[in-house]
mmCIF file of C-alpha atoms in Angstrom:
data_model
loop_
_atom_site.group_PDB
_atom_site.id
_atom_site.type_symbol
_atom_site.label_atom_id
_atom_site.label_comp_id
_atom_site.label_asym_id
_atom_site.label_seq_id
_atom_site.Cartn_x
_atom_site.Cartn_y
_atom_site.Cartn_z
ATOM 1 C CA UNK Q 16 0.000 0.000 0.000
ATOM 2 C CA UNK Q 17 1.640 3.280 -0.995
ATOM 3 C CA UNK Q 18 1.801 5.865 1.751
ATOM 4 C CA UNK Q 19 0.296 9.207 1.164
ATOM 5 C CA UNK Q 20 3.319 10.891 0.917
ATOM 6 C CA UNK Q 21 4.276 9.207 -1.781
ATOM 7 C CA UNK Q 22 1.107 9.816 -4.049
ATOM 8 C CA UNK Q 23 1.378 13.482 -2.972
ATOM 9 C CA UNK Q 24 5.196 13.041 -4.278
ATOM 10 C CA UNK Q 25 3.977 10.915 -7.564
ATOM 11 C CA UNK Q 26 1.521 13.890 -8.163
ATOM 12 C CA UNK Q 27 3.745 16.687 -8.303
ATOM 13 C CA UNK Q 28 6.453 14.970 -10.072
ATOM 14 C CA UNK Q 29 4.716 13.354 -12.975
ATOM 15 C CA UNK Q 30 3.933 16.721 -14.282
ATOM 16 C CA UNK Q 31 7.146 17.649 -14.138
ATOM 17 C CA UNK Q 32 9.380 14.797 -15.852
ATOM 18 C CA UNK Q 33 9.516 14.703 -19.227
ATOM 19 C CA UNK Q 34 13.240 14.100 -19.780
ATOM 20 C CA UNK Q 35 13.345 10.155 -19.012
ATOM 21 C CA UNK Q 36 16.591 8.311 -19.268
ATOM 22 C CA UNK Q 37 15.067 4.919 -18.169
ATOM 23 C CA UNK Q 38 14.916 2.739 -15.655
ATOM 24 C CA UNK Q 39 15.953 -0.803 -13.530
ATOM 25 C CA UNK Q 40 14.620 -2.278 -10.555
ATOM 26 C CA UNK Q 41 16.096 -5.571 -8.911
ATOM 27 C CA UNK Q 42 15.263 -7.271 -5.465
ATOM 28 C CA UNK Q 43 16.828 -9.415 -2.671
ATOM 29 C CA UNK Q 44 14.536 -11.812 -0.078
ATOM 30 C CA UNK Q 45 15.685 -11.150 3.075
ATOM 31 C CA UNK Q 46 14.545 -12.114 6.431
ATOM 32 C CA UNK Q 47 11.824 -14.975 6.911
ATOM 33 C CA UNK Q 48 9.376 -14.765 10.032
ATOM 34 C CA UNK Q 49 8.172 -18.088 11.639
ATOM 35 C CA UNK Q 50 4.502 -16.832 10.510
ATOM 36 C CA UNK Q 51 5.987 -17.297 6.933
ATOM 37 C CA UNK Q 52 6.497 -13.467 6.785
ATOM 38 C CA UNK Q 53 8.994 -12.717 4.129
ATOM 39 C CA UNK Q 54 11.167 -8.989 3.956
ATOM 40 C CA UNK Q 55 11.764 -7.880 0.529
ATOM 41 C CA UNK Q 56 14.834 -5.758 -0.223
ATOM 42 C CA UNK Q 57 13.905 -4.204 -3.097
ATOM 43 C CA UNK Q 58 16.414 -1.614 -5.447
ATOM 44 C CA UNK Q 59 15.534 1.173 -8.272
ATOM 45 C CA UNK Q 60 17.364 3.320 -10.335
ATOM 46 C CA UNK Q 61 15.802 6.606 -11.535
ATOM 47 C CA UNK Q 62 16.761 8.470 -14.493
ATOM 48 C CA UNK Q 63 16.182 11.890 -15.769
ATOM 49 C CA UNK Q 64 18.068 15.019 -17.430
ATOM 50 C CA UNK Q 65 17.894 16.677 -13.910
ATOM 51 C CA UNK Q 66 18.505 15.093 -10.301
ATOM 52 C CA UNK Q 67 14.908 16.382 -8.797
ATOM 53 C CA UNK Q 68 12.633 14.215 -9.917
ATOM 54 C CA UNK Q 69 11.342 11.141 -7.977
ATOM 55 C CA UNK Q 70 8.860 8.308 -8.749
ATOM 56 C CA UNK Q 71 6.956 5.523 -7.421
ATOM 57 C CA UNK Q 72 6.199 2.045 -8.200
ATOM 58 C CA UNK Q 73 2.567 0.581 -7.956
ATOM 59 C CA UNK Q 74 2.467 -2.693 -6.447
ATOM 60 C CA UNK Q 75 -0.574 -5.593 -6.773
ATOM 61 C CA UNK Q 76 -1.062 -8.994 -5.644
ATOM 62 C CA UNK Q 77 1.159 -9.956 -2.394
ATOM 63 C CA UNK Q 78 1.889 -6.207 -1.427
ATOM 64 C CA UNK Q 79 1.891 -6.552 2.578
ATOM 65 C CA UNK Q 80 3.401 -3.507 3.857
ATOM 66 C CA UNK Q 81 6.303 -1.079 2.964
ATOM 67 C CA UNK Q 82 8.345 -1.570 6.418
ATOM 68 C CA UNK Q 83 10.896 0.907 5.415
ATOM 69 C CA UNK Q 84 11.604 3.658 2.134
ATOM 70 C CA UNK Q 85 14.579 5.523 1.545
ATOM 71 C CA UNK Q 86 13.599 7.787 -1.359
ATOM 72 C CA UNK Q 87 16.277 7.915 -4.043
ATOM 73 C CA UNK Q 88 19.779 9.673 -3.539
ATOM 74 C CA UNK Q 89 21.762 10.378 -6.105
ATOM 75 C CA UNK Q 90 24.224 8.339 -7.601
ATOM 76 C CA UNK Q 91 26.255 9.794 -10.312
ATOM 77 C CA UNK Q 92 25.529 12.628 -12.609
ATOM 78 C CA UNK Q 93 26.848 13.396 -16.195
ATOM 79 C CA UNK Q 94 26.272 17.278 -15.754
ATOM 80 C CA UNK Q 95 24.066 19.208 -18.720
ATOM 81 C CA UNK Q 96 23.022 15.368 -19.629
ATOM 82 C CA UNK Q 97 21.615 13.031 -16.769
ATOM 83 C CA UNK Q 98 21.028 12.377 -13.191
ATOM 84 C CA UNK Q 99 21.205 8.845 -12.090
ATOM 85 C CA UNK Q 100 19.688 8.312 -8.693
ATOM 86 C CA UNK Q 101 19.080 4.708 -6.423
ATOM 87 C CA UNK Q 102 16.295 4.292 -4.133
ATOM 88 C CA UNK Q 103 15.488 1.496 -1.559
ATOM 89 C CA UNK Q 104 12.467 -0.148 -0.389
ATOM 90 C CA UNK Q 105 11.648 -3.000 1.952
ATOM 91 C CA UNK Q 106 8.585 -4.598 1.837
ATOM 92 C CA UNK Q 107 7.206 -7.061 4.659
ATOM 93 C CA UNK Q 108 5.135 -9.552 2.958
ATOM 94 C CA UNK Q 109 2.742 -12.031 4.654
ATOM 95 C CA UNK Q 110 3.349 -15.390 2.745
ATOM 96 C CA UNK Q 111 5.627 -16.035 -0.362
ATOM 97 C CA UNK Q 112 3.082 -15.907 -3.217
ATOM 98 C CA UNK Q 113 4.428 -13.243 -6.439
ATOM 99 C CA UNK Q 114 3.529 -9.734 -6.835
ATOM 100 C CA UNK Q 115 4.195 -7.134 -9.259
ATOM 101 C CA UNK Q 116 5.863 -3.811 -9.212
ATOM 102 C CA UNK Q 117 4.803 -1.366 -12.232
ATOM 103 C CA UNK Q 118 5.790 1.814 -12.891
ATOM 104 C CA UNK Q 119 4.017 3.913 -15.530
ATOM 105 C CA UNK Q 120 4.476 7.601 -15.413
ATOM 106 C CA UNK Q 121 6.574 10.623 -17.239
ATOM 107 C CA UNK Q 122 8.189 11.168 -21.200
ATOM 108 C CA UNK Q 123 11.190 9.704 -22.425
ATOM 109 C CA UNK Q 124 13.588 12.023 -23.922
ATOM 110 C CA UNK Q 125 12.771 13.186 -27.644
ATOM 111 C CA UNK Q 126 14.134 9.725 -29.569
ATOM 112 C CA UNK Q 127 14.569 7.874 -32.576
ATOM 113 C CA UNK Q 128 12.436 5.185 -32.175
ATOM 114 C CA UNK Q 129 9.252 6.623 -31.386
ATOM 115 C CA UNK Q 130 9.002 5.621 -27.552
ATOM 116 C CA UNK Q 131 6.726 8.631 -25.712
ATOM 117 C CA UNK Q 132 4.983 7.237 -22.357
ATOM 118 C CA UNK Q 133 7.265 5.189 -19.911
ATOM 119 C CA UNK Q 134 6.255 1.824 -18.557
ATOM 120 C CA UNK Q 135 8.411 -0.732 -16.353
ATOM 121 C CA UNK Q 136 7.664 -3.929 -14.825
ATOM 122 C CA UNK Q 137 8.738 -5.888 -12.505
ATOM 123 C CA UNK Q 138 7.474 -9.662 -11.020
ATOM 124 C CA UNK Q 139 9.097 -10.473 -7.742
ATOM 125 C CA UNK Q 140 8.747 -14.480 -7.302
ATOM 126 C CA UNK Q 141 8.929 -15.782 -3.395
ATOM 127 C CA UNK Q 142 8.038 -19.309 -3.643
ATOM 128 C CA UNK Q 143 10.319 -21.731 -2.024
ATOM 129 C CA UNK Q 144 12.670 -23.577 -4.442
ATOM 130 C CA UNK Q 145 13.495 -27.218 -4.723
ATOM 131 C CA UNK Q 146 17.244 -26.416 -5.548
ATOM 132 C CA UNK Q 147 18.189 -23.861 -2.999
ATOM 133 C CA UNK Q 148 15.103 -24.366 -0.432
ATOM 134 C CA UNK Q 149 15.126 -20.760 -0.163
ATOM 135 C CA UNK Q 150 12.405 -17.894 -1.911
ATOM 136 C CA UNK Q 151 14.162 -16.927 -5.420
ATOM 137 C CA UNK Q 152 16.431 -13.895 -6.066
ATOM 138 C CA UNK Q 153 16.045 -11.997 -9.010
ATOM 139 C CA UNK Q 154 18.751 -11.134 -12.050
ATOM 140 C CA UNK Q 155 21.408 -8.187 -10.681
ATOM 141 C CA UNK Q 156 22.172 -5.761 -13.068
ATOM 142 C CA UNK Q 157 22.768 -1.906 -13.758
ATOM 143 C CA UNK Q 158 23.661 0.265 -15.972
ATOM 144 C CA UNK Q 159 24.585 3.939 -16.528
ATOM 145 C CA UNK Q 160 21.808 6.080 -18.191
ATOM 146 C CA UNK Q 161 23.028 7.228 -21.651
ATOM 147 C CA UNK Q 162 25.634 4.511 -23.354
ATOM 148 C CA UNK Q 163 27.517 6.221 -26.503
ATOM 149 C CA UNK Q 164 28.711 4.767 -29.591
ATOM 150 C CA UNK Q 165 30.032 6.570 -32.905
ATOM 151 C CA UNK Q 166 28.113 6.219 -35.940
ATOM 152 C CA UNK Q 167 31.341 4.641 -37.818
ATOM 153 C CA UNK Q 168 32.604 2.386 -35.168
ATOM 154 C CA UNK Q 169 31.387 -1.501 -34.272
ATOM 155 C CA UNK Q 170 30.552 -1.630 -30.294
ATOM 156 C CA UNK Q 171 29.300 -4.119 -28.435
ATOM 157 C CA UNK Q 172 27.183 -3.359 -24.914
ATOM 158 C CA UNK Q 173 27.873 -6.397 -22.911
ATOM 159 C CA UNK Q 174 24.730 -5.890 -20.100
ATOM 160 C CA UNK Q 175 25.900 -7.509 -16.553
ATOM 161 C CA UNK Q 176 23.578 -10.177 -16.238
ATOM 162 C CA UNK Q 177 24.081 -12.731 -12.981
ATOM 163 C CA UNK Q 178 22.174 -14.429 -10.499
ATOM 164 C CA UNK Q 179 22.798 -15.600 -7.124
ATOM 165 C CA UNK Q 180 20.786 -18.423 -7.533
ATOM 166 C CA UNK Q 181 22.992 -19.839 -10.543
ATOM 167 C CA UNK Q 182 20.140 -19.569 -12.803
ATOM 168 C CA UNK Q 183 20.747 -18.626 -16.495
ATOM 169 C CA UNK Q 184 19.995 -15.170 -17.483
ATOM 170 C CA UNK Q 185 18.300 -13.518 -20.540
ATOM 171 C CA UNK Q 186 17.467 -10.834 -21.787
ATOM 172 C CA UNK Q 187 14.500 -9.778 -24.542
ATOM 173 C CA UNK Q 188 12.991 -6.635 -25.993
ATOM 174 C CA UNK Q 189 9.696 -5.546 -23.671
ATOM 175 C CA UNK Q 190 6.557 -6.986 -25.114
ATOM 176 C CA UNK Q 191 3.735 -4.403 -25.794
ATOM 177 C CA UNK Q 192 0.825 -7.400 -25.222
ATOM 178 C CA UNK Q 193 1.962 -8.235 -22.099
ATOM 179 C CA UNK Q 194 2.428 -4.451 -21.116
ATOM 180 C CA UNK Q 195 5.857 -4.245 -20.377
ATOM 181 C CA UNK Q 196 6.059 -0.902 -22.165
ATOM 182 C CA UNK Q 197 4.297 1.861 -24.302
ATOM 183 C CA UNK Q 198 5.029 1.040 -27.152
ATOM 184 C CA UNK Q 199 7.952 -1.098 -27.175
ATOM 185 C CA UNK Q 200 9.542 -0.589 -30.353
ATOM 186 C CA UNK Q 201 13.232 -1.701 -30.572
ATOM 187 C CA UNK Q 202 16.101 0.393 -32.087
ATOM 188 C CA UNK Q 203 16.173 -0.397 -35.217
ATOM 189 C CA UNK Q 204 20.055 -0.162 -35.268
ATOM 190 C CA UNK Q 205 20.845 -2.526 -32.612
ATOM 191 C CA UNK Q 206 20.611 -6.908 -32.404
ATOM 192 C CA UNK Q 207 20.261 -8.282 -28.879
ATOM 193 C CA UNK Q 208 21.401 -11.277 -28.032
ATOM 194 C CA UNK Q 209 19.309 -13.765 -25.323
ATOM 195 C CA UNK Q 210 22.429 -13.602 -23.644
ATOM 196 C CA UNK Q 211 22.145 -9.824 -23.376
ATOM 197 C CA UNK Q 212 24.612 -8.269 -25.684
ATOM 198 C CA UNK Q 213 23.258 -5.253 -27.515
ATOM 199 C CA UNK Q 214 25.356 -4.848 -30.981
ATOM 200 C CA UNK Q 215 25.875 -1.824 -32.998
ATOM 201 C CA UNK Q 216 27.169 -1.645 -36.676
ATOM 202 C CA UNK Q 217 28.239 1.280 -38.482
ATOM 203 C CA UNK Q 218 25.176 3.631 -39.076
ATOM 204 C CA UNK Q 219 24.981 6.629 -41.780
ATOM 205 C CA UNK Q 220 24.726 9.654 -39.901
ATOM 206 C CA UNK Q 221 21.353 9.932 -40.559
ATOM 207 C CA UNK Q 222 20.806 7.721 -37.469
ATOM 208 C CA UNK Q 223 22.239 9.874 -35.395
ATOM 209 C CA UNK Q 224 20.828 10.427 -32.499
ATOM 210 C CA UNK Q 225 18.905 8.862 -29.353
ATOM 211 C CA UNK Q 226 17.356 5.348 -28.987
ATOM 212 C CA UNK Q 227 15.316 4.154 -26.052
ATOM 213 C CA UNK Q 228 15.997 1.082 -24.915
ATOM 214 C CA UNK Q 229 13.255 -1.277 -23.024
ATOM 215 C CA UNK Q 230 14.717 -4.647 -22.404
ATOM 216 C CA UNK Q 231 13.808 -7.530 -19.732
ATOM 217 C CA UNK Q 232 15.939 -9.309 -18.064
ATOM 218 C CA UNK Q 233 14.900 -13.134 -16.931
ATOM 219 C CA UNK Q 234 15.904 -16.059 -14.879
ATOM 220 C CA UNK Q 235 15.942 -19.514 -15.961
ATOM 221 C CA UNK Q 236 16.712 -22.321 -14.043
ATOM 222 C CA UNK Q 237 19.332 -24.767 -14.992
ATOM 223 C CA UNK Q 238 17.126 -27.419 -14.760
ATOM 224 C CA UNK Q 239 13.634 -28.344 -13.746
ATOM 225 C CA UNK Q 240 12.650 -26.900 -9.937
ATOM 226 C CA UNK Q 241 9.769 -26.906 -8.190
ATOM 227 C CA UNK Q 242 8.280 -23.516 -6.683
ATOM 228 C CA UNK Q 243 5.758 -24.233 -3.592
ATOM 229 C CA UNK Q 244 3.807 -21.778 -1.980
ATOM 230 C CA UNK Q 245 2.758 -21.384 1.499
ATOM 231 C CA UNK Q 246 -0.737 -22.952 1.144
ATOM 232 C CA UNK Q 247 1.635 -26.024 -0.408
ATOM 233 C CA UNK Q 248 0.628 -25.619 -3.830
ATOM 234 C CA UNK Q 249 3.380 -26.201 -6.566
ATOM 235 C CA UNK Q 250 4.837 -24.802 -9.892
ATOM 236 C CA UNK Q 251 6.947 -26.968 -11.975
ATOM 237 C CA UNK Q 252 9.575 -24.777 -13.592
ATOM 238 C CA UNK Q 253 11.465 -25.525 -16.792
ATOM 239 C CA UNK Q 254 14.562 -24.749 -18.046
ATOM 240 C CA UNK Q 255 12.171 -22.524 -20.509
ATOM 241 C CA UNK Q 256 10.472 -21.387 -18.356
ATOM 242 C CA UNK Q 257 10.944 -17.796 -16.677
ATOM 243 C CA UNK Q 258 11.100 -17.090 -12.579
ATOM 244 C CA UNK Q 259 11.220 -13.611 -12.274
ATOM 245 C CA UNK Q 260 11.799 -10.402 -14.774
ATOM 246 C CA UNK Q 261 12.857 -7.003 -13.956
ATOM 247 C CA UNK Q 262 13.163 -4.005 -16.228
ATOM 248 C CA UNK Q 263 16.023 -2.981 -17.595
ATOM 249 C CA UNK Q 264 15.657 0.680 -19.210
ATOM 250 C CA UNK Q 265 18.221 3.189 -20.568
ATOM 251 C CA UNK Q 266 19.380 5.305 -23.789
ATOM 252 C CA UNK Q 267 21.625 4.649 -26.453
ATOM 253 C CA UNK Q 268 23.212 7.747 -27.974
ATOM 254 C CA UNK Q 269 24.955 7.264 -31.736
ATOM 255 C CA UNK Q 270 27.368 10.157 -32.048
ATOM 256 C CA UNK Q 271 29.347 11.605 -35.330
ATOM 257 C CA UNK Q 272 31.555 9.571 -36.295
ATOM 258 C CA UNK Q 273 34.901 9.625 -35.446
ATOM 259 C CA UNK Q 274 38.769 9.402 -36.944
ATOM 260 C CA UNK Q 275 39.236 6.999 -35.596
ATOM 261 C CA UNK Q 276 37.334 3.746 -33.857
ATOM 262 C CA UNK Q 277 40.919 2.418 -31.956
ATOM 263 C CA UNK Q 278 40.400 2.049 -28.711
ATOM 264 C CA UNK Q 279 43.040 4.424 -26.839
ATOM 265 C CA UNK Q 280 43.009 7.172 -29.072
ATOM 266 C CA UNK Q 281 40.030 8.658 -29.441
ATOM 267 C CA UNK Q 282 38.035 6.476 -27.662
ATOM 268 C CA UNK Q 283 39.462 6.024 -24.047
ATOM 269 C CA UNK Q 284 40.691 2.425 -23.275
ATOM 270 C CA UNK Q 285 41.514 1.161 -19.592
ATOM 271 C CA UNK Q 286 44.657 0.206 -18.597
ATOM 272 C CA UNK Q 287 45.932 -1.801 -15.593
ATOM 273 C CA UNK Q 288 45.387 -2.224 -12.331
ATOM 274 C CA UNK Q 289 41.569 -1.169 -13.979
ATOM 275 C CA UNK Q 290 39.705 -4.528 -13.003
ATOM 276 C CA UNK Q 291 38.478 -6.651 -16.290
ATOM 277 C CA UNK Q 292 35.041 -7.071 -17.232
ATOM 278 C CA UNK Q 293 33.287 -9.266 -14.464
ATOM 279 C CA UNK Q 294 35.859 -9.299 -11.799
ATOM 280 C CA UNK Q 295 34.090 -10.177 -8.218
ATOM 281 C CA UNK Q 296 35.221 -8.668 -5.222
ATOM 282 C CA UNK Q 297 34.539 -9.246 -1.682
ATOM 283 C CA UNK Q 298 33.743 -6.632 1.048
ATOM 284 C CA UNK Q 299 32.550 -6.683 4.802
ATOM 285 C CA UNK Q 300 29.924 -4.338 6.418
ATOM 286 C CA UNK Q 301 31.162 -1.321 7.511
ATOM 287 C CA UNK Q 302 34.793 -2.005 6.028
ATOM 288 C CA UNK Q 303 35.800 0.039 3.174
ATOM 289 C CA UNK Q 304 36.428 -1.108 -0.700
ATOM 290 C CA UNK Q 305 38.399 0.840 -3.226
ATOM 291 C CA UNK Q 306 38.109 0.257 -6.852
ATOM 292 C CA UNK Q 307 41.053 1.945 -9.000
ATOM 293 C CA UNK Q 308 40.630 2.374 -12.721
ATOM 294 C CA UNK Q 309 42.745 4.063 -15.108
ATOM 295 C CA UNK Q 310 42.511 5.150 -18.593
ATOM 296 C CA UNK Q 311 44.308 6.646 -21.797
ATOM 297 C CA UNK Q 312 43.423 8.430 -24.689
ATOM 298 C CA UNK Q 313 46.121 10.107 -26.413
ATOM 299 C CA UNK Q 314 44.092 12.053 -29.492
ATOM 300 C CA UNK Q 315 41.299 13.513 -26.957
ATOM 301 C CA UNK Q 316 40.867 14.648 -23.502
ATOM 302 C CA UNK Q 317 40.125 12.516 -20.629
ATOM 303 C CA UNK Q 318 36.589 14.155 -18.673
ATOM 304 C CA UNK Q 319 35.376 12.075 -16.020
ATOM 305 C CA UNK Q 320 34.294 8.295 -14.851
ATOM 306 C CA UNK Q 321 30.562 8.060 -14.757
ATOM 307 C CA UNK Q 322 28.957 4.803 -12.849
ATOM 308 C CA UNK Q 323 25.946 3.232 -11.370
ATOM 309 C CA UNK Q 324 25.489 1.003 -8.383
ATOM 310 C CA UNK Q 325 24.777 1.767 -4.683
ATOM 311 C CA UNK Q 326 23.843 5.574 -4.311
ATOM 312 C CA UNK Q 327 26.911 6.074 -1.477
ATOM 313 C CA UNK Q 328 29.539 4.958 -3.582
ATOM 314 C CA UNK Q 329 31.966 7.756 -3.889
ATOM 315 C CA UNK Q 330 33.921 8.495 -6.862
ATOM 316 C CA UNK Q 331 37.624 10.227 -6.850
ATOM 317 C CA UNK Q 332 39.831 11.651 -8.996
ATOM 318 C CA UNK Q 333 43.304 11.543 -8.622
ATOM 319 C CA UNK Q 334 44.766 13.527 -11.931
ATOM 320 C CA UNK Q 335 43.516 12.973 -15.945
ATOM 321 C CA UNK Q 336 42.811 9.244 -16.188
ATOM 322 C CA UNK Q 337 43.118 8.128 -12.591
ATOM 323 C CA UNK Q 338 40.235 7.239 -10.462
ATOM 324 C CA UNK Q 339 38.866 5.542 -7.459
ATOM 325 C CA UNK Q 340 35.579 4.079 -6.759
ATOM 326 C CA UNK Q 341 35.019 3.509 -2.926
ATOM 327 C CA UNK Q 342 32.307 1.925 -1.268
ATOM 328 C CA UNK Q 343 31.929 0.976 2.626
ATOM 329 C CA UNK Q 344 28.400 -1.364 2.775
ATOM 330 C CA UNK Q 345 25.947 -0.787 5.117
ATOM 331 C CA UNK Q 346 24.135 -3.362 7.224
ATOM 332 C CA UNK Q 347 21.404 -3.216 4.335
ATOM 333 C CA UNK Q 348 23.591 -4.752 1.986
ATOM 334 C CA UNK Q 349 24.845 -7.510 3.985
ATOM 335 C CA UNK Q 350 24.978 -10.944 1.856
ATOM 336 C CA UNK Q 351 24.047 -9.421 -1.506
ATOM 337 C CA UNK Q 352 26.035 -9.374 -4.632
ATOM 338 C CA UNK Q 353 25.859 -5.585 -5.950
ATOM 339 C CA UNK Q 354 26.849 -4.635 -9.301
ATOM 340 C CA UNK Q 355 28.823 -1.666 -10.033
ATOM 341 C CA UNK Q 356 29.406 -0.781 -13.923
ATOM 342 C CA UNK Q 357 31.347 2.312 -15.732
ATOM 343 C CA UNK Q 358 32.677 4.315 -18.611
ATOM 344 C CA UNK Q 359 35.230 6.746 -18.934
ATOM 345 C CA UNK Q 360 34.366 10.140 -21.071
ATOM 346 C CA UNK Q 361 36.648 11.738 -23.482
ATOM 347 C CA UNK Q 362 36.004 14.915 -25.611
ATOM 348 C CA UNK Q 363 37.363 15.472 -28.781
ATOM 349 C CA UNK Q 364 36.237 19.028 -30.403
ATOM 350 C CA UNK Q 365 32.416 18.939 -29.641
ATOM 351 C CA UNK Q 366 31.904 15.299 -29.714
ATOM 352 C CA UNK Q 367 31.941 13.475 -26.208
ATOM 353 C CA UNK Q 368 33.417 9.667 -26.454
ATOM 354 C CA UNK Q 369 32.904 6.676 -24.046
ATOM 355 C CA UNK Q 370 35.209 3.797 -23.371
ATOM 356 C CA UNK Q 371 33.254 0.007 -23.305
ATOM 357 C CA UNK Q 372 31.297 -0.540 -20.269
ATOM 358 C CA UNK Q 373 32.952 -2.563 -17.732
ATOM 359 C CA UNK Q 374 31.014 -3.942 -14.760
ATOM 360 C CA UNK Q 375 31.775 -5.451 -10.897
ATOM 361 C CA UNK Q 376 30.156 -7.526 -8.910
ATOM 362 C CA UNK Q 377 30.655 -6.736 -4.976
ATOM 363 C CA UNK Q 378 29.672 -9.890 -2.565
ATOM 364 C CA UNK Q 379 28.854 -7.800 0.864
ATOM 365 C CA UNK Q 380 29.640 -10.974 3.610
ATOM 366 C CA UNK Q 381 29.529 -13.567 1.185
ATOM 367 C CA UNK Q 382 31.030 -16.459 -0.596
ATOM 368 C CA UNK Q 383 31.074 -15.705 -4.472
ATOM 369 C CA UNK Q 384 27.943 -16.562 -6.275
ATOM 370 C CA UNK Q 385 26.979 -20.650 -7.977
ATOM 371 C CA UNK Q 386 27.861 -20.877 -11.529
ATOM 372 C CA UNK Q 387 27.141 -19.895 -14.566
ATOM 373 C CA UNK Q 388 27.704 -16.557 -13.125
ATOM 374 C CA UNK Q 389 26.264 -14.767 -16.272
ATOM 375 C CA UNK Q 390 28.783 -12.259 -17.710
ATOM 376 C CA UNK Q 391 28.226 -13.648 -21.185
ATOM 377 C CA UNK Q 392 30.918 -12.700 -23.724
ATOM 378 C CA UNK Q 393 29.874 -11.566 -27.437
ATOM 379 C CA UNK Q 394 27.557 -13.423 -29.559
#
């Protein structure tokens, strides 16, 4: 049940926002009361052109109660371009049937593809599996808001898709029958892979411009499980068959082309000790983790590291191409795996370049996740 704050806060801000830059949501079960009481950790990521805006999700079927709601703070900002902000909600359920989180509210940014009214979705699954004996975990995943690619240069966008429960992720375009979005036309100038890589070819510069991008990210079991519900009713699951699905929203920028598509010159590359696409780390409540990554580009100008993951990360700079990511968990965090994903920027005249995305996993007071861990290479 929403509180009235939060309406009153929905209100005002829906006829505000009309500068969407998409969109994720994932979730964590937490604590399990002896009444069968489950307590639902339950991550967003909100993003506009400007940090202000704030929105809600709608929830139906096993609601129970929000126990606790930190309204989003601000996670990193590419200034003149996007805001990028996390927010956190737990909800106390009463038994371990599904429910669904939808949000469906403000404009995307002027695009490409047509894409006006926004609309996100997410099903958060409970039941009890046969392979773990514990209520399932959804895909983790984020992203920045605004990924950049020249219009002359091959890039691949290789999403971080993993689960803690092992399970094989996926990834597909929204559907517009099953309202998943409004409309959910894909870009015409990109191919997605089911093993969520997003592939770009050189574009005439006609297709310059902005994309939206409305993708869903799944779980599949790696073989057949059993989901029961409190009442002891069962759900044989398939190895085609989906658990859960979150949204994963953002934009996809094609720029002028540039001299040059080697990485390192105009486009920034990483160098060492920058950590390679993938790499797990492990970090303890209330103990501090640093995260150095370095960069070169020797034809433009190194600008700034732009991420998203947990809102208090903080990101330093240390001098053109040097920079620290440092996070100290809270109790909140304890035994999830995070994500935490970046680009560097580089400008070059007028144009703005990115590096490839590169994404972490954090395990906060935990033993690395089951296998196939779901960083899936290019396809």
């Amino acid at each position: 049940m929403l509180l009235p704050a939060l309406l009153l806060l929905f209100l005002v801000c829906r006829t505000q926002a009309s500068h969407v830059y998409g969109t994720m949501m994932t979730y964590y079960p937490k604590n399990m009361g002896a009444d069968g009481s489950i307590s639902v950790i339950l991550r967003y990521k909100l993003n506009y052109l400007t940090c202000p805006y704030v929105d809600v999700w709608t929830c139906s079927g096993n609601c129970g109660n929000q126990t606790q709601s930190f309204l989003s703070a601000q996670v990193d900002v590419s200034s003149g371009e996007w805001c990028q902000r996390e927010g956190i909600m737990t909800q106390l359920v009463p038994n371990n049937s599904p429910l669904q989180l939808v949000m469906s509210t403000n404009i995307w940014a002027t695009n490409l593809n047509g894409i006006s009214s926004r609309t996100a979705v997410t099903f958060v699954e409970l039941r009890t599996r046969s392979d773990t004996g514990k209520p399932n975990t959804s895909p983790q995943t984020t992203i920045i808001p605004v990924v950049k690619a020249p219009s002359n240069c091959q890039t691949y966008v290789d999403l971080l898709a993993f689960d803690p429960d092992g399970d094989k992720v996926r990834c597909r375009y929204g559907d517009d029958s099953s309202s998943e979005c409004s409309p959910c036309t894909p870009p015409p100038i990109l191919n997605l892979s089911s093993s969520c890589t997003l592939s770009f070819s050189p574009t005439p510069s006609s297709a310059e411009g902005l994309y939206v991008i409305q993708l869903v990210m799944e779980d599949f079991p790696t073989q057949n499980m059993v989901l029961t519900q409190s009442n002891c009713s069962q759900e044989v699951k398939t190895t085609s068959s989906a658990i859960s699905k979150i949204p994963v929203q953002f934009v996809f920028k094609v720029l002028p082309a540039v001299p040059s598509c080697s990485d390192g010159l105009y486009l920034p590359r990483f160098l060492p000790p920058t950590p390679e696409n993938g790499a797990q780390f492990n970090a303890a409540v209330n103990q501090s983790l640093e995260i150095t990554i370095r960069a070169e580009a020797t034809q433009s100008v190194i600008t700034e590291l732009l991420f998203s993951g947990p809102y208090d990360v903080v990101k330093i700079t240390s001098g053109s191409g040097n920079f620290t990511l440092r996070w100290t968990p809270s109790d909140i965090s304890d035994k999830e795996h995070l994500p935490i994903c970046f680009v560097i920027q580089a400008s070059f005249n007028s144009s703005v370049y990115q590096s490839e995305l590169r994404c972490v996993v954090v395990g906060v007071g935990t033993t690395p996740p089951p296998t196939p861990f779901g960083f899936h290479g290019i396809v």
